[in-house]
Every structure is written in structure tokens, then in C-alpha cells.
C-alpha positions as semicolon CSV with decimal commas, in nm:
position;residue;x (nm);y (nm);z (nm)
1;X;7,736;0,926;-1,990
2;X;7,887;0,572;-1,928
3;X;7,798;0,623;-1,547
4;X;7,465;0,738;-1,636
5;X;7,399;0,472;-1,877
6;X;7,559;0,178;-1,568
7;X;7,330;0,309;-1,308
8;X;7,031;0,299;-1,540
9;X;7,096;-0,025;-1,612
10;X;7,095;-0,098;-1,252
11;X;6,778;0,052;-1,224
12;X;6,586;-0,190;-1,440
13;X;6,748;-0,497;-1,271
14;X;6,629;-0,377;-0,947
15;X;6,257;-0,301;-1,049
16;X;6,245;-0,640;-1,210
17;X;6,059;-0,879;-0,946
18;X;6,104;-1,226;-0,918
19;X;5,791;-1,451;-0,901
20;X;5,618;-1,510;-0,523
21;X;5,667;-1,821;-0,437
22;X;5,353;-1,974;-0,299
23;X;5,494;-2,274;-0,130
24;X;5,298;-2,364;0,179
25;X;4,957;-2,161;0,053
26;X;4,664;-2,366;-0,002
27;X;4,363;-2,206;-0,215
28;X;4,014;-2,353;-0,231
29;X;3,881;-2,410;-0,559
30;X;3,540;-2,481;-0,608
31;X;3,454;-2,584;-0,968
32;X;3,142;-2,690;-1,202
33;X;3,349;-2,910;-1,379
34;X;3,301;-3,241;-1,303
35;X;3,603;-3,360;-1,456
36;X;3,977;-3,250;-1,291
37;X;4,122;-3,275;-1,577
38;X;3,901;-3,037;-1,726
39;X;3,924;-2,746;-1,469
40;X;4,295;-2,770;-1,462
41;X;4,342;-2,765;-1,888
42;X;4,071;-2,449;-1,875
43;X;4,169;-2,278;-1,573
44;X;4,388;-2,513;-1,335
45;X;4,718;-2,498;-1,497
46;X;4,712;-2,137;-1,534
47;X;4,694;-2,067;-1,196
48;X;5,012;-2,308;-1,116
49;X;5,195;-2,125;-1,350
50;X;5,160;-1,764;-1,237
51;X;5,123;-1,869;-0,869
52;X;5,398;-2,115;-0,867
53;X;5,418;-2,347;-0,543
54;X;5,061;-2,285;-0,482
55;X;4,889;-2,614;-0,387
56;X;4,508;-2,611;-0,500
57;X;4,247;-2,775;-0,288
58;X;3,908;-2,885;-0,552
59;X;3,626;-2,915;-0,477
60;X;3,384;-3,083;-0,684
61;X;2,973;-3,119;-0,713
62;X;2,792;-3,472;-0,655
63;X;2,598;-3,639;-0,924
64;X;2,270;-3,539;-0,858
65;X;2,298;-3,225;-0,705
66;X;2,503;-2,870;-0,746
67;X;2,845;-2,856;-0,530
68;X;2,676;-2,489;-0,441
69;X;2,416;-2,675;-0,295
70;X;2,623;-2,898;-0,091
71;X;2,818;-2,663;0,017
72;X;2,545;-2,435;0,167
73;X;2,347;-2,770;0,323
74;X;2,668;-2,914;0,467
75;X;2,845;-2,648;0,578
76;X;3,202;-2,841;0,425
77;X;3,489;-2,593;0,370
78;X;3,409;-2,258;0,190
79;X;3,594;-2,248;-0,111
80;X;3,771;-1,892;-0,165
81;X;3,707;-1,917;-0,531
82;X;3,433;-2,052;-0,748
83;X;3,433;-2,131;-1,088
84;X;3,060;-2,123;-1,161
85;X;2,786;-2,291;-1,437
86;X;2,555;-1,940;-1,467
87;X;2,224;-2,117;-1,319
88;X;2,468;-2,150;-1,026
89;X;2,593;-1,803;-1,007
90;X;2,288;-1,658;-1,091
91;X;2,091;-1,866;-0,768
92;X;2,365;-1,808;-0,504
93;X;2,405;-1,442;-0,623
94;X;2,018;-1,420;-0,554
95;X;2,143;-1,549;-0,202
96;X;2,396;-1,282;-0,180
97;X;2,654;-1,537;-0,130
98;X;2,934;-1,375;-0,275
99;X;3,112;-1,048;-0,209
100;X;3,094;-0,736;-0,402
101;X;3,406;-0,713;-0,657
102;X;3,381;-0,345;-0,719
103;X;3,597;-0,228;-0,435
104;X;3,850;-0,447;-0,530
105;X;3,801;-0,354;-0,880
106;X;3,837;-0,011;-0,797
107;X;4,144;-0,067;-0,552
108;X;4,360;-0,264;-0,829
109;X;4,224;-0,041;-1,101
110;X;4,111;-0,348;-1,299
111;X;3,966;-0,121;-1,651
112;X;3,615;-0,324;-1,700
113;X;3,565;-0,113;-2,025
114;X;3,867;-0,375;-2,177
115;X;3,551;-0,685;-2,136
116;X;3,238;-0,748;-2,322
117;X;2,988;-0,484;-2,246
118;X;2,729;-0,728;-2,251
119;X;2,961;-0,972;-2,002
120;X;2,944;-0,720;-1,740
121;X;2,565;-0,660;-1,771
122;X;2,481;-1,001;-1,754
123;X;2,662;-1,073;-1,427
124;X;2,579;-0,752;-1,238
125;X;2,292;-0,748;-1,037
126;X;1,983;-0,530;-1,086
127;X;2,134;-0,293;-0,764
128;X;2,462;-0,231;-1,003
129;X;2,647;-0,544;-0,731
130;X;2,948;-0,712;-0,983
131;X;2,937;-1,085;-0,807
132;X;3,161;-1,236;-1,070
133;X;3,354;-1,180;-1,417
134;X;3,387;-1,447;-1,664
135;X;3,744;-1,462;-1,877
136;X;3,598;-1,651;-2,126
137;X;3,314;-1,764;-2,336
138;X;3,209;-2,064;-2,580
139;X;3,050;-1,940;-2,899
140;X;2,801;-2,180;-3,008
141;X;2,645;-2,137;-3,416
142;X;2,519;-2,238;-3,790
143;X;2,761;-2,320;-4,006
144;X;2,607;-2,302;-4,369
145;X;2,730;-2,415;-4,738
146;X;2,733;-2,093;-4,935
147;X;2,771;-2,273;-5,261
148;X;2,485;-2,468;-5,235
149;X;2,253;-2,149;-5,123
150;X;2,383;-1,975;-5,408
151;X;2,276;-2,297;-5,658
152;X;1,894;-2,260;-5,578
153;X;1,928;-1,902;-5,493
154;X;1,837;-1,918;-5,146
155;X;1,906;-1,645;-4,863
156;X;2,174;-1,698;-4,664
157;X;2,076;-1,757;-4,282
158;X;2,133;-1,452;-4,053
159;X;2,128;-1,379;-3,729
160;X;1,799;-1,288;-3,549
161;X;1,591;-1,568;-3,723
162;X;1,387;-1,787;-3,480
163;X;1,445;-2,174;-3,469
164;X;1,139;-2,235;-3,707
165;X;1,254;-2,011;-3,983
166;X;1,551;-2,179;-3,985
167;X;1,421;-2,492;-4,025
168;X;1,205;-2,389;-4,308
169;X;1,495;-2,275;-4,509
170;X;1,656;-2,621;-4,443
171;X;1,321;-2,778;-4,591
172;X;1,390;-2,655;-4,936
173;X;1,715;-2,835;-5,006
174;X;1,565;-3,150;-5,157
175;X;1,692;-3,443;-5,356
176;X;2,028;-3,519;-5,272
177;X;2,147;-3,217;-5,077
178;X;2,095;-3,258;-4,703
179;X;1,902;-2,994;-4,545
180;X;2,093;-2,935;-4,174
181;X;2,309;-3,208;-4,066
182;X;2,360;-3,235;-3,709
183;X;2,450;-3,408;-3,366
184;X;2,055;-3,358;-3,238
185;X;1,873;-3,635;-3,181
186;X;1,497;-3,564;-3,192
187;X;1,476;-3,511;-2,821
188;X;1,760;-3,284;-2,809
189;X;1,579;-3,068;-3,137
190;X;1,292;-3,029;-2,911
191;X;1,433;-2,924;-2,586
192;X;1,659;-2,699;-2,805
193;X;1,355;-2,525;-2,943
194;X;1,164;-2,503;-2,617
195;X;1,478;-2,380;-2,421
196;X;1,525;-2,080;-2,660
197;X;1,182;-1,966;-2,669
198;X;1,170;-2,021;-2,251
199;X;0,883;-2,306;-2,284
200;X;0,931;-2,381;-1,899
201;X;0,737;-2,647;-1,784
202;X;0,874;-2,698;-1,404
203;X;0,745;-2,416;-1,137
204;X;0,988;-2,413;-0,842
205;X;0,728;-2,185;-0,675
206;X;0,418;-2,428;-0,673
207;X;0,673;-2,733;-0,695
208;X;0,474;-2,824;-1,035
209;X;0,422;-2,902;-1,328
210;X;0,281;-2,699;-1,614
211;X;0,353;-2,733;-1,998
212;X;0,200;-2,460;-2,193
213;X;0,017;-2,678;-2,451
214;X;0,022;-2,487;-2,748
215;X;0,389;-2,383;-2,767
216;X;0,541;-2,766;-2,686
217;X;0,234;-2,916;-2,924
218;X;0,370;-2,672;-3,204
219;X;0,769;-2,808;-3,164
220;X;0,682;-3,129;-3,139
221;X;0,484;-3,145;-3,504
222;X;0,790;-2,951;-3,637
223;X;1,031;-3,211;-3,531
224;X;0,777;-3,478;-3,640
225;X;0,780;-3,330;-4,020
226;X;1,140;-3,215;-3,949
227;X;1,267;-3,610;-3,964
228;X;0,973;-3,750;-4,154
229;X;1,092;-3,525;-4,495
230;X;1,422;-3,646;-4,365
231;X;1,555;-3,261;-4,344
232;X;1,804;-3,340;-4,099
233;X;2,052;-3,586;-4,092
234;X;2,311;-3,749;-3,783
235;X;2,638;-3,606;-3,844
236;X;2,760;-3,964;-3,836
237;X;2,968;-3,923;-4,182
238;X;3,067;-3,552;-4,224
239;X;2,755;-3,466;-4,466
240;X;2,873;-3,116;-4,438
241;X;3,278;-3,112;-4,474
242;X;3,232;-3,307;-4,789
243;X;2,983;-3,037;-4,913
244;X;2,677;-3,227;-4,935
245;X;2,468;-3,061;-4,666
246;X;2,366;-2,746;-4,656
247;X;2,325;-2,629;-4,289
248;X;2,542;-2,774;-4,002
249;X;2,468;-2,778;-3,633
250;X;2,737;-2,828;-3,455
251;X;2,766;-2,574;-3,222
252;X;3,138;-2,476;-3,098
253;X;3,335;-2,231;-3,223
254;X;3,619;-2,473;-3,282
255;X;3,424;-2,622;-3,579
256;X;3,606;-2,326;-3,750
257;X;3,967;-2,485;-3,740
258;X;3,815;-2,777;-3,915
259;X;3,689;-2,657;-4,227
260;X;4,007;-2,443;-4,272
261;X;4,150;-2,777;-4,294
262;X;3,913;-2,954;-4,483
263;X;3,630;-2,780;-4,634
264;X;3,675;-2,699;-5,050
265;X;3,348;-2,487;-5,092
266;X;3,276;-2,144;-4,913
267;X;3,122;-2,144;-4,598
268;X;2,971;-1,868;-4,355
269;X;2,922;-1,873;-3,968
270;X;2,577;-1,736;-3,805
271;X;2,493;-1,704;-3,432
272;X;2,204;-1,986;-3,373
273;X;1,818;-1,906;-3,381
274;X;1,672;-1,668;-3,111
275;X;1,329;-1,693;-2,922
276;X;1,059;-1,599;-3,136
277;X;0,899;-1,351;-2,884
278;X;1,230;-1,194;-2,764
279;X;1,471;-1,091;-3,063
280;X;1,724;-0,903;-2,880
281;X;1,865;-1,130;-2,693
282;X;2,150;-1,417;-2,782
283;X;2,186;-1,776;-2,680
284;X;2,473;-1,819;-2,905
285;X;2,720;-1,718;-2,644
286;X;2,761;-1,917;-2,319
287;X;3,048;-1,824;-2,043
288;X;3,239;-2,107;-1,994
289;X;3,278;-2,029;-1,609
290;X;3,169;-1,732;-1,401
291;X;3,443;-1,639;-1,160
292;X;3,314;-1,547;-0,774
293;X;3,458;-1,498;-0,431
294;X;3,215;-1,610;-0,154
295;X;3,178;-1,387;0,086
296;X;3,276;-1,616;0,343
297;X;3,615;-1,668;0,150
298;X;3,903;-1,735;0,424
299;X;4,154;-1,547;0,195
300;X;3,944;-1,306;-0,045
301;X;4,301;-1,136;-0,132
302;X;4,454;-1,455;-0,272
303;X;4,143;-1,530;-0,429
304;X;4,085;-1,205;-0,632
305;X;4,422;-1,210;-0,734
306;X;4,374;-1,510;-0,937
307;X;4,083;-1,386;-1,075
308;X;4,258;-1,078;-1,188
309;X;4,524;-1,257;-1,311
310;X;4,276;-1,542;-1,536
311;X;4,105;-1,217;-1,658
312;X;4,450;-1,033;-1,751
313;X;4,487;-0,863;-2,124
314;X;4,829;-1,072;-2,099
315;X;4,723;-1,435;-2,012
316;X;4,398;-1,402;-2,280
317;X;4,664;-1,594;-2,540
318;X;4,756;-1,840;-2,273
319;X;4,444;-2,046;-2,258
320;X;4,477;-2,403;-2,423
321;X;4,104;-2,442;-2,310
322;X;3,869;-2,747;-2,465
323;X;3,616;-2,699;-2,594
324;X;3,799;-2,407;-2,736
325;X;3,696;-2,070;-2,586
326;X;3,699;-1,706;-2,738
327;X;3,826;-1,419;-2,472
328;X;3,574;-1,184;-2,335
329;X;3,841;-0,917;-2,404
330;X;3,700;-0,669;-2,679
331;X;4,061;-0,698;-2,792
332;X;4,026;-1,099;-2,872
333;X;3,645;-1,114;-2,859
334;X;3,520;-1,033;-3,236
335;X;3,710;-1,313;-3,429
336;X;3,853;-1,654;-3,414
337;X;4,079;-1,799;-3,699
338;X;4,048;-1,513;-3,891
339;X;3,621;-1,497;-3,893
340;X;3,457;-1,256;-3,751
341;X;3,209;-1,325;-3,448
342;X;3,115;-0,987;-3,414
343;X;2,736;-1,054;-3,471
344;X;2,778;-1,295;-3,202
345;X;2,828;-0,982;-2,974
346;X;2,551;-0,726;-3,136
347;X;2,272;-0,888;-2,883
348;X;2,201;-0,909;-2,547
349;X;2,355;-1,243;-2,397
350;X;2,081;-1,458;-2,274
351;X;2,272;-1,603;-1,965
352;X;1,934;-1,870;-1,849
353;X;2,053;-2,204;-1,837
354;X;1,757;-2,311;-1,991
355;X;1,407;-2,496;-1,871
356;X;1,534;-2,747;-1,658
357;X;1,677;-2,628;-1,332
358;X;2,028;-2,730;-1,242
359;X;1,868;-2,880;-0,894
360;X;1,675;-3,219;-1,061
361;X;1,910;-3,511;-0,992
362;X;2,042;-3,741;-1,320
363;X;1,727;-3,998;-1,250
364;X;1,472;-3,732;-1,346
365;X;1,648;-3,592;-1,664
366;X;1,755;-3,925;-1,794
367;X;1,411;-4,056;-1,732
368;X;1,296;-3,699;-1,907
369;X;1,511;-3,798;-2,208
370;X;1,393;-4,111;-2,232
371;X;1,049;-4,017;-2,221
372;X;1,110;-3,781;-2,458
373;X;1,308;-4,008;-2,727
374;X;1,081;-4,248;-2,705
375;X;0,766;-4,065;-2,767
376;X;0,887;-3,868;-3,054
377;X;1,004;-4,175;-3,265
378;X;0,654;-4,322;-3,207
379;X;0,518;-3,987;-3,311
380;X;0,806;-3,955;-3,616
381;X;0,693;-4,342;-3,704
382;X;0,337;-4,255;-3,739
383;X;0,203;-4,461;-3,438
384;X;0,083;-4,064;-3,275
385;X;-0,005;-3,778;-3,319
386;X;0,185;-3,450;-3,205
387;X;-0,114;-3,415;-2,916
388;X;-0,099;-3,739;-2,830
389;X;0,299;-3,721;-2,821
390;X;0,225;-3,404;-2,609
391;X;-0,023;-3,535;-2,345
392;X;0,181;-3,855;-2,271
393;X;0,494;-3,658;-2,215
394;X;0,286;-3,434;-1,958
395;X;0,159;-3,741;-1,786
396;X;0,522;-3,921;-1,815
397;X;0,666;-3,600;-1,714
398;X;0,443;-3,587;-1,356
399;X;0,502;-3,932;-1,238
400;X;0,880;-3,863;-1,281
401;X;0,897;-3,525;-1,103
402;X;0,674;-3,694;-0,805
403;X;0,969;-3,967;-0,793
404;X;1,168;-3,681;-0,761
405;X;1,001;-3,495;-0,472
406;X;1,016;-3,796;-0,312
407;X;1,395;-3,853;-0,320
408;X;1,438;-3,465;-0,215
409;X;1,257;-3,611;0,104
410;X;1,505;-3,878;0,184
């Protein structure tokens, strides 16, 4: 038995493997972030770890346009692995760009029923092609003050209402109560609105522009009465930790952590409003990074690798991401800090980026902004009305996107 036991013992200290050492192995990282620090806290450091020695090469976009697009017009280095916004993904997949991760799904044996249902549908193609897997997702919701719903009897806030019913429950907290306190300024209420309900206003196609009146006219008289009744308040003194608002914007899941700490009154966590002519589908729930291997990757092995490892059952607890980020995992996906998100996973995920596409430089969308900020506080000041507010944003809106098409010229 004592033999039996000795060479058993031997066994396991031969099957245990010592790490590769990846000294002398250069990977090409391509990454949304525009911030190093930021890819290697999310993602970065992870890969150092399990791939010790490996030296990472990064590769970074420009200001004012995507790195996917400077890659493909320059022809610079092909990164092996890209770490992806979804506009991104979703335009280079249209370019098949990328190779096909089934076969080496199917090779490693890597059990996509573990993910998200919903993950997996939302980056496979309509043909069935899997282009990229995403480890990770930021939850984005309503926080709301149960206590102070239950003092005027009013519903609680659930998921499946539609930006404008929202906003008409926050209307009835009068007096001293705050209805929705939040980061938003007007400009960023109104592009919030028209992003969720799809109010797009750019045509790549005709290279255009075209705002459909009635929807953006609508928005912007609801975000004129929404700050004129003085519904909403800047989060600039924590309105809502100290219980005196009654709905609070403020979007990550982290939030949670916070009023753990902090908060004395009970509290309940929604996902945020969906479009108003599409119910099914979820905005509350962003990925964080979509994972792809061009298909022009120098060392696709290498590459997937990582990826398998970043989307392994056993690293899901290693992430020290920031913003903090929930697992796609359905083992880790349906709570954080002891709440439960699973509403946040009962609808479709509405992967668009939203109405303006990731090509327009910074000069067009901060002069956008501006446009925008300034035209609703003359509207919320009572210099305008919501049409007039509408038709100078439209004629605002062309001058800048001609500026535009002239810099794509250059």
C-alpha cells in the first residue's frame, strides 16, 4: 500500500505543469480604450499574469477617428487581438474582418452554454459566424427610494417602461422631495431619449442629414418641462444617498457598493427605460469590450488563447475592472453585491451604439453638444419654443456635418 500510495504521489507531481514562459513573444493588442492604464486594469494585467514574460505591443485609436479605421486605411501592423467598442465590431464584422471562432471553439471545447444566451446572439452574425465573445459587461440602471414611493403610494418603477413614463412618475414627487437626481445635463437627457428610441438623424447612405421632426420636437418639450418644474436635479450633493430624492440616474452597477455603505432607507435597482416602439429589447447592458481575432492575425493561436483564458469560469473573480463590470458567465451574471440583476438579462441586449456613428471626429460632436446645450437652456429659459429649439438644431446640425465632410476630404 505504501508503494502504491509513493507512486501515486508521484503521479500528481508529474501531471502538475509549470507555467509557459512567454519570454521573447510579442502579442498585438489592439484596444478601444484610449487610456493604457485602462486596458491594462480591465484586461492588460490579466494577460501578464497567466502569460507571464509575454511582452504586449498596444495599439491605440486617434482622436478623431476609430483605430479600426486606421488600421484598415494605413495598412500599420495587424493586431492579433482586438478589444472592441460594439459599433466597431459590429462595422468590421460587416467587413468580414475577423475570423470565425467556432472551429476553435469547437477544437478547445470552449462550453458557450456557460455565457449569456443573449451575449452570444448579439455577437453572432445573421449566417450563425461567432466573430467575437465578450467576458464582461457594464450594467447600467434606476436606482429608486422605496420609502419615499411607499409615502405617496406610488408604483415602484419596473423594467420595460419607456423613458417618458419614467419621467412622469418622477413629476409627482413635489415639494421638497426631488423627483430623479442625476449626472444629465439637458443635452445629455435628450440624446439619451433619442438614442433609446433610435431617433437617428445622420444617413451614412445619402451622407445626410434628416431629423424626424415629430419624435426630436416631442423630447425636446419633455426636457423643457422636465427642468422648468425642476423634476430633476445635478447630482452635485448626493440628493439621493441622503434620501431626499426619489429616482437616481446614475447608471453603473457599482452605484450598488455605495449605498450598502451609506444609504439608511430601502432602495431597489431597475434596468433603465426601453424604446417606446421596441419593448423587448435592453439598453441597460453594454459589453465592456468585444473580444476578436482578425483574420489577418500573424499568430491566431496565441491570440485565441488569451481570449479563452479572459473568458475562463476561473479568472471571472479575477477582474479588478473600473468601472466595475458583472461577468457574462450565467454563473456570476444575475447578481452583484448580493442584488439581483436578473431582469437585466430577461431582454434582448440592444448592442447599437446609439445615433451618432463612431466615425464623426471630436469637432463635430463637441460642436453637436454645444449646439445642443445651448439651445435647450434658451428653450428651458423661455426665450423658444420646443420647434424653434428643434429647427435651429437642424440648421446648426447641417452646417456642422458639412464642416465635417469637408475635413473627411483633407
Amino acid at each position: 500500500m505504501s508503494v502504491s500510495i509513493f507512486l501515486f504521489g508521484c503521479g500528481v507531481q508529474l501531471q502538475k505543469k509549470e507555467p509557459k514562459d512567454y519570454s521573447n513573444t510579442i502579442i498585438n493588442i489592439y484596444t478601444s480604450f484610449n487610456n493604457e492604464q485602462q486596458f491594462y486594469k480591465n484586461y492588460g494585467n490579466l494577460i501578464l499574469d497567466h502569460f507571464p514574460g509575454i511582452e504586449i505591443n498596444l495599439m491605440m485609436p486617434s482622436d478623431n477617428s476609430s483605430g479600426a479605421t486606421k488600421i484598415d486605411e494605413h495598412q500599420t501592423i495587424t493586431p492579433d487581438l482586438m478589444f472592441l467598442y460594439t459599433d466597431e465590431y459590429q462595422r468590421l464584422s460587416e467587413q468580414s474582418y475577423f475570423m470565425d471562432l467556432a472551429p476553435y471553439v469547437e477544437k478547445d471545447k470552449l462550453d458557450l452554454d456557460k455565457y449569456a444566451d443573449s451575449m452570444i446572439d448579439a455577437l453572432s452574425t445573421e449566417m450563425g459566424s461567432l466573430y467575437g465573445l465578450a467576458p464582461r459587461v457594464n450594467i447600467f440602471g434606476i436606482f429608486y427610494n422605496k420609502d419615499l414611493f411607499d409615502q405617496l403610494h406610488i408604483d415602484y418603477p419596473v423594467s420595460g417602461m419607456d423613458w417618458y413614463e419614467l419621467l412622469n412618475i418622477a413629476s409627482r414627487f413635489e415639494g421638497s422631495t426631488i423627483g430623479i437626481e442625476s449626472t444629465f445635463s439637458a443635452s445629455s437627457w435628450l440624446m439619451k431619449i433619442t438614442s433609446t428610441n433610435k431617433s437617428y438623424f445622420i444617413d451614412p447612405k445619402s451622407d445626410s442629414i434628416s431629423f424626424q421632426k415629430e419624435e426630436w420636437t416631442t423630447a425636446i418639450q419633455r426636457i423643457i418641462e422636465l427642468y422648468q418644474t425642476e423634476t430633476v436635479l445635478s447630482n452635485k450633493d448626493n440628493q439621493f444617498i441622503q434620501g431626499k430624492a426619489a429616482l437616481l440616474l446614475e447608471g453603473s452597477v457599482q452605484f450598488i457598493d455605495e449605498l450598502h455603505r451609506n444609504a439608511n432607507f430601502s432602495w431597489g435597482f431597475v434596468p433603465e427605460p426601453v424604446n417606446s416602439k421596441k419593448r423587448d429589447e435592453s439598453r441597460s447592458v453594454f459589453f465592456d469590450q468585444v473580444l476578436s481575432i482578425p483574420e489577418k492575425s500573424a499568430d491566431k493561436e496565441l491570440a485565441w488563447q488569451i481570449l479563452k483564458m479572459l473568458m475562463d469560469e476561473q479568472v471571472a473573480d479575477e477582474y479588478n475592472s473600473f468601472p466595475r463590470s458583472v461577468s457574462t458567465l450565467k454563473s456570476h451574471m444575475n447578481q452583484y453585491s448580493g442584488v439581483s440583476l436578473e431582469e437585466f438579462w430577461q431582454q434582448n441586449l440592444d448592442i447599437n451604439p446609439g445615433i451618432l456613428p463612431s466615425v464623426l471626429s471630436s469637432s463635430f460632436i463637441g460642436e453637436f453638444y454645444g449646439t445642443l446645450e445651448k439651445e435647450l437652456q434658451l428653450a428651458i429659459d423661455g426665450k423658444q419654443s420646443a420647434d424653434q429649439t428643434f429647427e435651429k438644431l437642424v440648421n446648426q446640425t447641417q452646417i456642422a456635418y458639412e464642416k465635417e465632410k469637408l475635413r473627411n476630404k483633407q
